[in-house]
PDB file of C-alpha atoms and ligand atoms in Angstrom:
ATOM      1  CA  MET B 827      21.949   2.429 -14.063  1.00  0.00           C
ATOM      2  CA  MET B 828      20.016  -0.672 -13.318  1.00  0.00           C
ATOM      3  CA  ARG B 829      22.175  -1.186 -10.199  1.00  0.00           C
ATOM      4  CA  ALA B 830      20.868   2.032  -8.933  1.00  0.00           C
ATOM      5  CA  GLN B 831      17.388   0.958  -9.455  1.00  0.00           C
ATOM      6  CA  VAL B 832      17.158  -2.329  -8.073  1.00  0.00           C
ATOM      7  CA  CYS B 833      20.149  -2.536  -5.780  1.00  0.00           C
ATOM      8  CA  SER B 834      20.135   0.556  -3.814  1.00  0.00           C
ATOM      9  CA  SER B 835      18.195   0.996  -0.535  1.00  0.00           C
ATOM     10  CA  ASP B 836      18.711   4.799  -0.429  1.00  0.00           C
ATOM     11  CA  GLU B 837      15.962   5.810  -2.681  1.00  0.00           C
ATOM     12  CA  LEU B 838      12.930   3.992  -3.648  1.00  0.00           C
ATOM     13  CA  SER B 839      12.727   3.272  -7.585  1.00  0.00           C
ATOM     14  CA  PHE B 840       9.936   1.858  -9.754  1.00  0.00           C
ATOM     15  CA  LEU B 841      10.075  -0.597 -12.604  1.00  0.00           C
ATOM     16  CA  MET B 842       7.068  -0.611 -15.088  1.00  0.00           C
ATOM     17  CA  GLU B 843       5.924  -3.604 -16.844  1.00  0.00           C
ATOM     18  CA  ALA B 844       6.629  -4.123 -20.534  1.00  0.00           C
ATOM     19  CA  HIS B 845       5.779  -7.055 -22.681  1.00  0.00           C
ATOM     20  CA  ASP B 846       6.756  -5.742 -26.117  1.00  0.00           C
ATOM     21  CA  GLY B 847       8.364  -2.982 -28.001  1.00  0.00           C
ATOM     22  CA  LEU B 848       5.150  -0.837 -27.803  1.00  0.00           C
ATOM     23  CA  SER B 849       4.399  -1.087 -24.104  1.00  0.00           C
ATOM     24  CA  ALA B 850       8.201  -0.446 -23.441  1.00  0.00           C
ATOM     25  CA  ALA B 851       8.149   2.630 -25.563  1.00  0.00           C
ATOM     26  CA  ILE B 852       4.959   4.022 -23.922  1.00  0.00           C
ATOM     27  CA  ALA B 853       6.470   3.318 -20.408  1.00  0.00           C
ATOM     28  CA  GLY B 854       9.674   5.116 -21.375  1.00  0.00           C
ATOM     29  CA  ARG B 855       7.703   8.041 -22.797  1.00  0.00           C
ATOM     30  CA  ALA B 856       5.749   8.166 -19.454  1.00  0.00           C
ATOM     31  CA  GLY B 857       8.786   8.743 -17.603  1.00  0.00           C
ATOM     32  CA  PHE B 858       9.922   5.506 -16.231  1.00  0.00           C
ATOM     33  CA  LYS B 859      13.539   4.949 -15.593  1.00  0.00           C
ATOM     34  CA  GLY B 860      13.504   1.226 -15.699  1.00  0.00           C
ATOM     35  CA  LEU B 861      11.331  -1.727 -16.938  1.00  0.00           C
ATOM     36  CA  TRP B 862      10.262  -5.120 -15.826  1.00  0.00           C
ATOM     37  CA  ALA B 863       9.961  -7.618 -18.531  1.00  0.00           C
ATOM     38  CA  SER B 864       7.130  -9.557 -17.035  1.00  0.00           C
ATOM     39  CA  GLY B 865       6.738 -13.324 -17.758  1.00  0.00           C
ATOM     40  CA  LEU B 866       2.913 -13.004 -17.136  1.00  0.00           C
ATOM     41  CA  SER B 867       2.500 -10.184 -19.583  1.00  0.00           C
ATOM     42  CA  ILE B 868       4.915 -11.435 -22.249  1.00  0.00           C
ATOM     43  CA  ALA B 869       3.009 -15.031 -22.065  1.00  0.00           C
ATOM     44  CA  CYS B 870      -0.255 -13.160 -22.191  1.00  0.00           C
ATOM     45  CA  SER B 871       0.900 -11.091 -25.326  1.00  0.00           C
ATOM     46  CA  LEU B 872       1.913 -14.328 -26.911  1.00  0.00           C
ATOM     47  CA  GLY B 873      -1.403 -15.961 -26.085  1.00  0.00           C
ATOM     48  CA  TYR B 874       0.250 -18.352 -23.727  1.00  0.00           C
ATOM     49  CA  ARG B 875      -0.110 -18.998 -20.009  1.00  0.00           C
ATOM     50  CA  ASP B 876       2.319 -18.000 -17.405  1.00  0.00           C
ATOM     51  CA  ALA B 877       3.517 -21.673 -16.971  1.00  0.00           C
ATOM     52  CA  ASN B 878       6.604 -21.884 -19.031  1.00  0.00           C
ATOM     53  CA  GLU B 879       4.562 -22.202 -22.170  1.00  0.00           C
ATOM     54  CA  ALA B 880       6.623 -19.784 -23.913  1.00  0.00           C
ATOM     55  CA  SER B 881      10.258 -20.881 -24.473  1.00  0.00           C
ATOM     56  CA  TRP B 882      13.309 -19.223 -23.149  1.00  0.00           C
ATOM     57  CA  SER B 883      14.316 -18.136 -26.685  1.00  0.00           C
ATOM     58  CA  GLN B 884      10.923 -16.396 -27.269  1.00  0.00           C
ATOM     59  CA  VAL B 885      11.555 -14.552 -24.062  1.00  0.00           C
ATOM     60  CA  VAL B 886      14.853 -13.483 -24.744  1.00  0.00           C
ATOM     61  CA  ASP B 887      13.652 -12.223 -28.451  1.00  0.00           C
ATOM     62  CA  ILE B 888      11.087 -10.223 -26.966  1.00  0.00           C
ATOM     63  CA  VAL B 889      13.385  -8.727 -24.316  1.00  0.00           C
ATOM     64  CA  GLY B 890      15.550  -7.810 -27.210  1.00  0.00           C
ATOM     65  CA  ARG B 891      12.694  -5.656 -28.558  1.00  0.00           C
ATOM     66  CA  ILE B 892      11.884  -4.196 -25.241  1.00  0.00           C
ATOM     67  CA  VAL B 893      15.519  -3.054 -24.850  1.00  0.00           C
ATOM     68  CA  ASP B 894      15.723  -1.744 -28.238  1.00  0.00           C
ATOM     69  CA  SER B 895      12.514   0.319 -28.423  1.00  0.00           C
ATOM     70  CA  SER B 896      12.961   1.854 -24.903  1.00  0.00           C
ATOM     71  CA  GLN B 897      16.548   2.316 -24.420  1.00  0.00           C
ATOM     72  CA  LEU B 898      15.937   1.756 -20.741  1.00  0.00           C
ATOM     73  CA  PRO B 899      17.551  -0.777 -18.235  1.00  0.00           C
ATOM     74  CA  VAL B 900      15.316  -3.798 -18.247  1.00  0.00           C
ATOM     75  CA  LEU B 901      15.096  -6.264 -15.236  1.00  0.00           C
ATOM     76  CA  VAL B 902      13.841  -9.582 -16.900  1.00  0.00           C
ATOM     77  CA  ASP B 903      11.522 -12.069 -15.167  1.00  0.00           C
ATOM     78  CA  GLY B 904      13.527 -15.206 -15.948  1.00  0.00           C
ATOM     79  CA  ASP B 905      10.981 -17.482 -14.058  1.00  0.00           C
ATOM     80  CA  GLY B 906      12.988 -20.315 -12.526  1.00  0.00           C
ATOM     81  CA  GLY B 907      15.553 -20.232 -15.162  1.00  0.00           C
ATOM     82  CA  PHE B 908      13.755 -22.672 -17.359  1.00  0.00           C
ATOM     83  CA  GLY B 909      15.437 -25.688 -15.687  1.00  0.00           C
ATOM     84  CA  ASN B 910      18.397 -26.324 -13.694  1.00  0.00           C
ATOM     85  CA  PHE B 911      21.671 -24.512 -13.122  1.00  0.00           C
ATOM     86  CA  ASN B 912      22.783 -25.059 -16.693  1.00  0.00           C
ATOM     87  CA  ASN B 913      19.438 -23.734 -18.331  1.00  0.00           C
ATOM     88  CA  ALA B 914      19.570 -20.765 -15.959  1.00  0.00           C
ATOM     89  CA  ARG B 915      23.176 -19.776 -16.845  1.00  0.00           C
ATOM     90  CA  LEU B 916      22.398 -20.238 -20.544  1.00  0.00           C
ATOM     91  CA  LEU B 917      19.339 -17.830 -20.166  1.00  0.00           C
ATOM     92  CA  ALA B 918      21.491 -15.279 -18.316  1.00  0.00           C
ATOM     93  CA  ARG B 919      24.057 -15.440 -21.087  1.00  0.00           C
ATOM     94  CA  LYS B 920      21.697 -14.749 -23.784  1.00  0.00           C
ATOM     95  CA  LEU B 921      19.895 -12.134 -21.712  1.00  0.00           C
ATOM     96  CA  ARG B 922      23.152 -10.285 -21.324  1.00  0.00           C
ATOM     97  CA  GLN B 923      23.826 -10.558 -25.166  1.00  0.00           C
ATOM     98  CA  CYS B 924      20.641  -8.823 -25.991  1.00  0.00           C
ATOM     99  CA  GLY B 925      21.299  -6.062 -23.774  1.00  0.00           C
ATOM    100  CA  ALA B 926      19.179  -6.799 -20.499  1.00  0.00           C
ATOM    101  CA  ALA B 927      20.382  -5.170 -17.451  1.00  0.00           C
ATOM    102  CA  GLY B 928      19.234  -7.825 -14.869  1.00  0.00           C
ATOM    103  CA  VAL B 929      17.362 -11.102 -14.343  1.00  0.00           C
ATOM    104  CA  ALA B 930      15.191 -12.338 -11.416  1.00  0.00           C
ATOM    105  CA  LEU B 931      15.291 -15.852 -10.857  1.00  0.00           C
ATOM    106  CA  GLU B 932      12.489 -17.582  -8.513  1.00  0.00           C
ATOM    107  CA  ASP B 933      12.913 -20.535  -6.446  1.00  0.00           C
ATOM    108  CA  SER B 934      10.106 -22.431  -8.234  1.00  0.00           C
ATOM    109  CA  CYS B 935      10.163 -25.877 -10.160  1.00  0.00           C
ATOM    110  CA  PHE B 936      10.069 -26.188 -13.797  1.00  0.00           C
ATOM    111  CA  PRO B 937       7.454 -25.931 -15.110  1.00  0.00           C
ATOM    112  CA  LYS B 938       6.425 -22.958 -13.039  1.00  0.00           C
ATOM    113  CA  MET B 939       2.798 -21.683 -12.514  1.00  0.00           C
ATOM    114  CA  ASN B 940       1.945 -17.974 -11.863  1.00  0.00           C
ATOM    115  CA  SER B 941       2.246 -17.044  -8.170  1.00  0.00           C
ATOM    116  CA  PHE B 942      -1.529 -16.135  -7.982  1.00  0.00           C
ATOM    117  CA  VAL B 943      -2.892 -19.279  -9.461  1.00  0.00           C
ATOM    118  CA  GLY B 944      -3.341 -22.347  -7.282  1.00  0.00           C
ATOM    119  CA  ASP B 945      -2.010 -22.914  -3.689  1.00  0.00           C
ATOM    120  CA  ARG B 946       1.089 -24.546  -2.234  1.00  0.00           C
ATOM    121  CA  HIS B 947       3.310 -24.420  -5.301  1.00  0.00           C
ATOM    122  CA  PRO B 948       6.384 -26.744  -4.704  1.00  0.00           C
ATOM    123  CA  LEU B 949       9.600 -24.833  -4.035  1.00  0.00           C
ATOM    124  CA  ALA B 950      12.923 -25.802  -5.302  1.00  0.00           C
ATOM    125  CA  ASP B 951      15.234 -27.192  -2.918  1.00  0.00           C
ATOM    126  CA  ILE B 952      17.342 -24.393  -1.313  1.00  0.00           C
ATOM    127  CA  ASP B 953      20.871 -25.782  -2.160  1.00  0.00           C
ATOM    128  CA  GLU B 954      19.738 -26.730  -5.708  1.00  0.00           C
ATOM    129  CA  PHE B 955      18.359 -23.146  -6.364  1.00  0.00           C
ATOM    130  CA  SER B 956      21.559 -21.696  -4.725  1.00  0.00           C
ATOM    131  CA  GLY B 957      23.492 -23.483  -7.320  1.00  0.00           C
ATOM    132  CA  ARG B 958      21.330 -22.026 -10.014  1.00  0.00           C
ATOM    133  CA  LEU B 959      22.137 -18.693  -8.633  1.00  0.00           C
ATOM    134  CA  ARG B 960      25.840 -19.299  -8.254  1.00  0.00           C
ATOM    135  CA  ALA B 961      25.987 -20.880 -11.902  1.00  0.00           C
ATOM    136  CA  VAL B 962      24.505 -17.511 -13.245  1.00  0.00           C
ATOM    137  CA  LYS B 963      26.731 -15.416 -11.142  1.00  0.00           C
ATOM    138  CA  ASP B 964      29.754 -17.287 -12.305  1.00  0.00           C
ATOM    139  CA  THR B 965      28.605 -16.888 -15.908  1.00  0.00           C
ATOM    140  CA  VAL B 966      27.661 -13.287 -16.007  1.00  0.00           C
ATOM    141  CA  ALA B 967      29.529 -11.776 -13.119  1.00  0.00           C
ATOM    142  CA  ASP B 968      28.572  -8.112 -12.732  1.00  0.00           C
ATOM    143  CA  ASP B 969      27.397  -7.750 -16.161  1.00  0.00           C
ATOM    144  CA  LEU B 970      23.965  -8.852 -15.249  1.00  0.00           C
ATOM    145  CA  ILE B 971      22.187  -7.966 -11.831  1.00  0.00           C
ATOM    146  CA  LEU B 972      21.049 -11.132 -10.265  1.00  0.00           C
ATOM    147  CA  VAL B 973      17.737 -10.871  -8.201  1.00  0.00           C
ATOM    148  CA  ALA B 974      16.732 -13.900  -6.262  1.00  0.00           C
ATOM    149  CA  ARG B 975      13.057 -14.180  -5.769  1.00  0.00           C
ATOM    150  CA  ILE B 976      11.624 -16.152  -2.846  1.00  0.00           C
ATOM    151  CA  GLU B 977       8.146 -17.975  -3.329  1.00  0.00           C
ATOM    152  CA  SER B 978       8.088 -19.093   0.326  1.00  0.00           C
ATOM    153  CA  LEU B 979       5.241 -16.731   1.393  1.00  0.00           C
ATOM    154  CA  ILE B 980       3.323 -17.497  -1.824  1.00  0.00           C
ATOM    155  CA  ALA B 981       3.685 -21.214  -1.198  1.00  0.00           C
ATOM    156  CA  GLY B 982       2.303 -20.726   2.608  1.00  0.00           C
ATOM    157  CA  HIS B 983       5.318 -21.082   4.495  1.00  0.00           C
ATOM    158  CA  GLU B 984       6.180 -18.960   7.628  1.00  0.00           C
ATOM    159  CA  LEU B 985       8.707 -16.041   7.691  1.00  0.00           C
ATOM    160  CA  ASP B 986      11.515 -18.011   9.024  1.00  0.00           C
ATOM    161  CA  GLU B 987      11.614 -20.055   5.906  1.00  0.00           C
ATOM    162  CA  ALA B 988      11.602 -16.871   3.559  1.00  0.00           C
ATOM    163  CA  ILE B 989      14.499 -15.515   5.756  1.00  0.00           C
ATOM    164  CA  CYS B 990      16.608 -18.784   5.704  1.00  0.00           C
ATOM    165  CA  ARG B 991      16.307 -18.767   1.864  1.00  0.00           C
ATOM    166  CA  ALA B 992      17.171 -15.076   1.745  1.00  0.00           C
ATOM    167  CA  ASN B 993      20.346 -15.803   3.701  1.00  0.00           C
ATOM    168  CA  ALA B 994      21.326 -18.743   1.334  1.00  0.00           C
ATOM    169  CA  TYR B 995      20.656 -16.673  -1.665  1.00  0.00           C
ATOM    170  CA  ALA B 996      22.770 -13.810  -0.491  1.00  0.00           C
ATOM    171  CA  ASP B 997      25.606 -16.277   0.201  1.00  0.00           C
ATOM    172  CA  ALA B 998      25.010 -17.555  -3.225  1.00  0.00           C
ATOM    173  CA  GLY B 999      26.006 -14.204  -4.887  1.00  0.00           C
ATOM    174  CA  SER B1000      22.659 -12.399  -5.438  1.00  0.00           C
ATOM    175  CA  ASP B1001      22.661  -8.687  -5.674  1.00  0.00           C
ATOM    176  CA  ALA B1002      18.991  -8.379  -4.431  1.00  0.00           C
ATOM    177  CA  ILE B1003      16.082 -10.099  -3.001  1.00  0.00           C
ATOM    178  CA  LEU B1004      12.697 -10.057  -4.403  1.00  0.00           C
ATOM    179  CA  ILE B1005      10.058 -11.102  -1.737  1.00  0.00           C
ATOM    180  CA  HIS B1006       6.754 -11.782  -3.065  1.00  0.00           C
ATOM    181  CA  SER B1007       3.284 -12.107  -1.306  1.00  0.00           C
ATOM    182  CA  ARG B1008      -0.268 -12.879  -2.396  1.00  0.00           C
ATOM    183  CA  ARG B1009      -1.955 -11.175   0.528  1.00  0.00           C
ATOM    184  CA  THR B1010      -3.942  -8.104   0.098  1.00  0.00           C
ATOM    185  CA  ALA B1011      -2.353  -6.102   2.723  1.00  0.00           C
ATOM    186  CA  ALA B1012       1.523  -5.710   2.892  1.00  0.00           C
ATOM    187  CA  ASP B1013       1.925  -6.994   6.633  1.00  0.00           C
ATOM    188  CA  GLU B1014       3.933 -10.105   5.739  1.00  0.00           C
ATOM    189  CA  ILE B1015       6.260  -7.898   3.408  1.00  0.00           C
ATOM    190  CA  PHE B1016       6.939  -5.634   6.540  1.00  0.00           C
ATOM    191  CA  ALA B1017       7.661  -8.459   8.691  1.00  0.00           C
ATOM    192  CA  PHE B1018      10.179  -9.679   6.132  1.00  0.00           C
ATOM    193  CA  THR B1019      11.892  -6.124   5.740  1.00  0.00           C
ATOM    194  CA  ARG B1020      11.970  -5.968   9.683  1.00  0.00           C
ATOM    195  CA  ALA B1021      13.719  -9.244  10.036  1.00  0.00           C
ATOM    196  CA  TRP B1022      15.918  -8.862   6.935  1.00  0.00           C
ATOM    197  CA  GLN B1023      17.368  -5.464   7.987  1.00  0.00           C
ATOM    198  CA  ASN B1024      18.422  -4.835   4.222  1.00  0.00           C
ATOM    199  CA  LYS B1025      21.308  -7.371   4.358  1.00  0.00           C
ATOM    200  CA  LEU B1026      20.422  -7.101   0.524  1.00  0.00           C
ATOM    201  CA  PRO B1027      18.353  -4.559  -1.244  1.00  0.00           C
ATOM    202  CA  VAL B1028      14.716  -5.780  -1.295  1.00  0.00           C
ATOM    203  CA  VAL B1029      12.392  -5.788  -4.478  1.00  0.00           C
ATOM    204  CA  ILE B1030       8.417  -6.005  -4.012  1.00  0.00           C
ATOM    205  CA  VAL B1031       5.615  -6.773  -6.484  1.00  0.00           C
ATOM    206  CA  PRO B1032       2.421  -4.845  -4.826  1.00  0.00           C
ATOM    207  CA  THR B1033       0.129  -6.593  -7.276  1.00  0.00           C
ATOM    208  CA  LYS B1034      -2.351  -7.628  -4.582  1.00  0.00           C
ATOM    209  CA  TYR B1035      -1.613  -5.219  -1.786  1.00  0.00           C
ATOM    210  CA  TYR B1036      -1.909  -2.167  -3.994  1.00  0.00           C
ATOM    211  CA  ARG B1037      -3.742  -0.139  -1.305  1.00  0.00           C
ATOM    212  CA  THR B1038      -0.541   0.375   0.484  1.00  0.00           C
ATOM    213  CA  PRO B1039       0.921   3.735  -0.014  1.00  0.00           C
ATOM    214  CA  VAL B1040       4.589   3.842  -1.407  1.00  0.00           C
ATOM    215  CA  SER B1041       5.418   6.082   1.546  1.00  0.00           C
ATOM    216  CA  ALA B1042       5.300   2.955   3.636  1.00  0.00           C
ATOM    217  CA  TYR B1043       7.763   1.204   1.280  1.00  0.00           C
ATOM    218  CA  ARG B1044      10.116   4.134   1.738  1.00  0.00           C
ATOM    219  CA  ARG B1045       9.895   3.973   5.501  1.00  0.00           C
ATOM    220  CA  ALA B1046      10.633   0.135   5.334  1.00  0.00           C
ATOM    221  CA  GLY B1047      14.016   0.839   3.331  1.00  0.00           C
ATOM    222  CA  ILE B1048      12.614  -1.023   0.309  1.00  0.00           C
ATOM    223  CA  SER B1049      14.764  -0.450  -2.842  1.00  0.00           C
ATOM    224  CA  THR B1050      12.332  -1.208  -5.726  1.00  0.00           C
ATOM    225  CA  VAL B1051       8.655  -1.558  -6.466  1.00  0.00           C
ATOM    226  CA  ILE B1052       7.659  -3.405  -9.485  1.00  0.00           C
ATOM    227  CA  TRP B1053       4.279  -2.449 -11.285  1.00  0.00           C
ATOM    228  CA  ALA B1054       4.160  -5.934 -12.915  1.00  0.00           C
ATOM    229  CA  ASN B1055       1.373  -6.231 -15.236  1.00  0.00           C
ATOM    230  CA  HIS B1056      -0.621  -3.020 -15.436  1.00  0.00           C
ATOM    231  CA  SER B1057       0.034  -2.050 -19.108  1.00  0.00           C
ATOM    232  CA  MET B1058      -1.014  -5.586 -19.942  1.00  0.00           C
ATOM    233  CA  ARG B1059      -4.251  -5.274 -17.959  1.00  0.00           C
ATOM    234  CA  ALA B1060      -5.094  -1.876 -19.219  1.00  0.00           C
ATOM    235  CA  ALA B1061      -4.519  -3.129 -22.898  1.00  0.00           C
ATOM    236  CA  ILE B1062      -6.962  -6.189 -22.259  1.00  0.00           C
ATOM    237  CA  ALA B1063      -9.661  -3.712 -20.959  1.00  0.00           C
ATOM    238  CA  ALA B1064      -9.129  -1.344 -23.790  1.00  0.00           C
ATOM    239  CA  MET B1065      -9.075  -3.814 -26.566  1.00  0.00           C
ATOM    240  CA  ARG B1066     -12.257  -5.471 -25.109  1.00  0.00           C
ATOM    241  CA  GLN B1067     -13.913  -2.314 -24.994  1.00  0.00           C
ATOM    242  CA  VAL B1068     -13.105  -1.344 -28.478  1.00  0.00           C
ATOM    243  CA  CYS B1069     -14.048  -4.610 -29.940  1.00  0.00           C
ATOM    244  CA  SER B1070     -17.337  -4.708 -28.455  1.00  0.00           C
ATOM    245  CA  ARG B1071     -18.132  -1.351 -29.475  1.00  0.00           C
ATOM    246  CA  ILE B1072     -17.317  -1.804 -33.028  1.00  0.00           C
ATOM    247  CA  ILE B1073     -19.177  -5.301 -33.087  1.00  0.00           C
ATOM    248  CA  ALA B1074     -22.288  -3.412 -31.718  1.00  0.00           C
ATOM    249  CA  GLU B1075     -21.960  -0.179 -33.866  1.00  0.00           C
ATOM    250  CA  GLU B1076     -20.474  -1.444 -36.960  1.00  0.00           C
ATOM    251  CA  ASN B1077     -18.630   1.844 -37.171  1.00  0.00           C
ATOM    252  CA  THR B1078     -15.682   3.186 -35.703  1.00  0.00           C
ATOM    253  CA  ALA B1079     -16.786   6.932 -35.444  1.00  0.00           C
ATOM    254  CA  SER B1080     -17.772   6.825 -31.630  1.00  0.00           C
ATOM    255  CA  ILE B1081     -14.419   5.235 -30.615  1.00  0.00           C
ATOM    256  CA  GLU B1082     -12.181   7.623 -32.433  1.00  0.00           C
ATOM    257  CA  PRO B1083     -11.924  10.184 -29.654  1.00  0.00           C
ATOM    258  CA  SER B1084     -10.893   7.518 -27.152  1.00  0.00           C
ATOM    259  CA  ILE B1085      -8.154   5.583 -29.171  1.00  0.00           C
ATOM    260  CA  ALA B1086      -4.526   6.800 -29.962  1.00  0.00           C
ATOM    261  CA  THR B1087      -4.352   8.814 -33.211  1.00  0.00           C
ATOM    262  CA  LEU B1088      -2.279   7.568 -36.078  1.00  0.00           C
ATOM    263  CA  ASP B1089      -0.034  10.572 -35.690  1.00  0.00           C
ATOM    264  CA  GLU B1090       0.611   9.420 -32.042  1.00  0.00           C
ATOM    265  CA  VAL B1091       1.725   5.954 -33.415  1.00  0.00           C
ATOM    266  CA  PHE B1092       4.148   7.463 -36.036  1.00  0.00           C
ATOM    267  CA  GLU B1093       5.440   9.929 -33.312  1.00  0.00           C
ATOM    268  CA  LEU B1094       6.208   7.127 -30.810  1.00  0.00           C
ATOM    269  CA  PHE B1095       8.388   5.340 -33.252  1.00  0.00           C
ATOM    270  CA  LYS B1096       9.881   8.475 -34.828  1.00  0.00           C
ATOM    271  CA  TYR B1097       8.789   7.974 -38.380  1.00  0.00           C
ATOM    272  CA  ASN B1098      10.200  11.515 -39.058  1.00  0.00           C
ATOM    273  CA  GLU B1099      13.684  10.009 -38.323  1.00  0.00           C
ATOM    274  CA  LEU B1100      13.214   7.631 -41.015  1.00  0.00           C
ATOM    275  CA  ALA B1101      12.151  10.246 -43.510  1.00  0.00           C
ATOM    276  CA  ASN B1102      15.297  12.396 -42.586  1.00  0.00           C
ATOM    277  CA  ALA B1103      17.429   9.339 -43.011  1.00  0.00           C
ATOM    278  CA  GLU B1104      15.789   8.727 -46.541  1.00  0.00           C
ATOM    279  CA  ALA B1105      16.690  12.194 -47.620  1.00  0.00           C
ATOM    280  CA  ARG B1106      20.167  11.463 -46.478  1.00  0.00           C
ATOM    281  CA  TYR B1107      20.896   8.013 -47.663  1.00  0.00           C
ATOM    282  CA  LEU B1108      18.609   7.241 -50.719  1.00  0.00           C
ATOM    283  CA  PRO B1109      19.472   8.682 -53.977  1.00  0.00           C
ATOM    284  CA  HIS B1110      17.516  11.724 -54.720  1.00  0.00           C
ATOM    285  CA  HIS B1111      16.584  11.070 -58.408  1.00  0.00           C
ATOM    286  CA  THR B1112      15.564   7.321 -58.575  1.00  0.00           C
ATOM    287  CA  GLU B1113      13.765   6.965 -62.011  1.00  0.00           C
ATOM    288  CA  LEU B1114      11.360   4.351 -62.724  1.00  0.00           C
ATOM    289  CA  LYS B1115      12.267   1.971 -65.333  1.00  0.00           C
TER     290      LYS B1115
HETATM  291  C1  SPV E 955       5.319 -11.347 -13.666  1.00  0.00           C
HETATM  292  O1  SPV E 955       5.052 -10.161 -13.808  1.00  0.00           O
HETATM  293  O2  SPV E 955       5.413 -12.247 -14.384  1.00  0.00           O
HETATM  294  C2  SPV E 955       5.573 -11.846 -12.171  1.00  0.00           C
HETATM  295  C3  SPV E 955       5.013 -10.989 -10.962  1.00  0.00           C
HETATM  296  O3  SPV E 955       6.344 -12.649 -11.920  1.00  0.00           O
HETATM  297  S1  SPV E 955       3.685 -12.241 -10.659  1.00  0.00           S
HETATM  298  O4  SPV E 955       2.832 -12.332 -11.719  1.00  0.00           O
HETATM  299  O5  SPV E 955       3.113 -11.583  -9.447  1.00  0.00           O
HETATM  300  O6  SPV E 955       4.117 -13.464 -10.371  1.00  0.00           O
HETATM  301 MG1   MG E 956       6.553 -14.072 -13.648  1.00  0.00          MG
END
């Protein structure tokens, strides 16, 4: 299932960001067929910065909630794997256990910093990072899709550097390449896809170059587009608005029409299923003593 979503260049597919059980359920209801467990969004929902402040086990726990509440294939943002090859393979094993479909590992150094914060992030050594990828592949084999994420362009290097890393990461057993860019146009993404020629399927994250139409990605033979943080950012805007309105108005009447009803909350998490199960499994005549 996830293999078709991230590892096929035949048809463009989309992964929607989720950072908890609620955002995962909403994305599933909307019709997305796969999810991206975003490191930035998960950190944000925990009140942490996207700098490996959340521990790997906190991330694994949240991924478990995302998997359970959506039943969708989930590609997990594993950052750099939380250390060296040993931490990366442990993370991958635990992600497989909690039902994730894949993990993306980036060639950053621990602790990482979000790709859009600061300049010239240090990159991992190519051979060392390839070892991280090989260790993950040797541990989880084909049970977990392995996406190798290249931060060369983010770090200000040339296309050649990115292609050199893509070749090394393909040789290390990756199933797909995620090429990231911080430019507001997709030019360097297309330069990459032209040079790479889909030697492995390509995954992109058009957070900054959001004006590019998806038809251009189809033409370039890109496999997967990740909408990486949009539910989290929508939630921030909505929560900010509702908080300031309630502070100002000391009343919630005016906001009621613009927020979800409680019925929607109960429906989203199937409260009626629980009522039916109670009728089936609880004794019918419990007497108060
Ligand atoms: C994330 O969603 O955490 C990502 C994408 O890794 S980005 O924030 O663009 O680095
Ligand atoms: Mg991330």
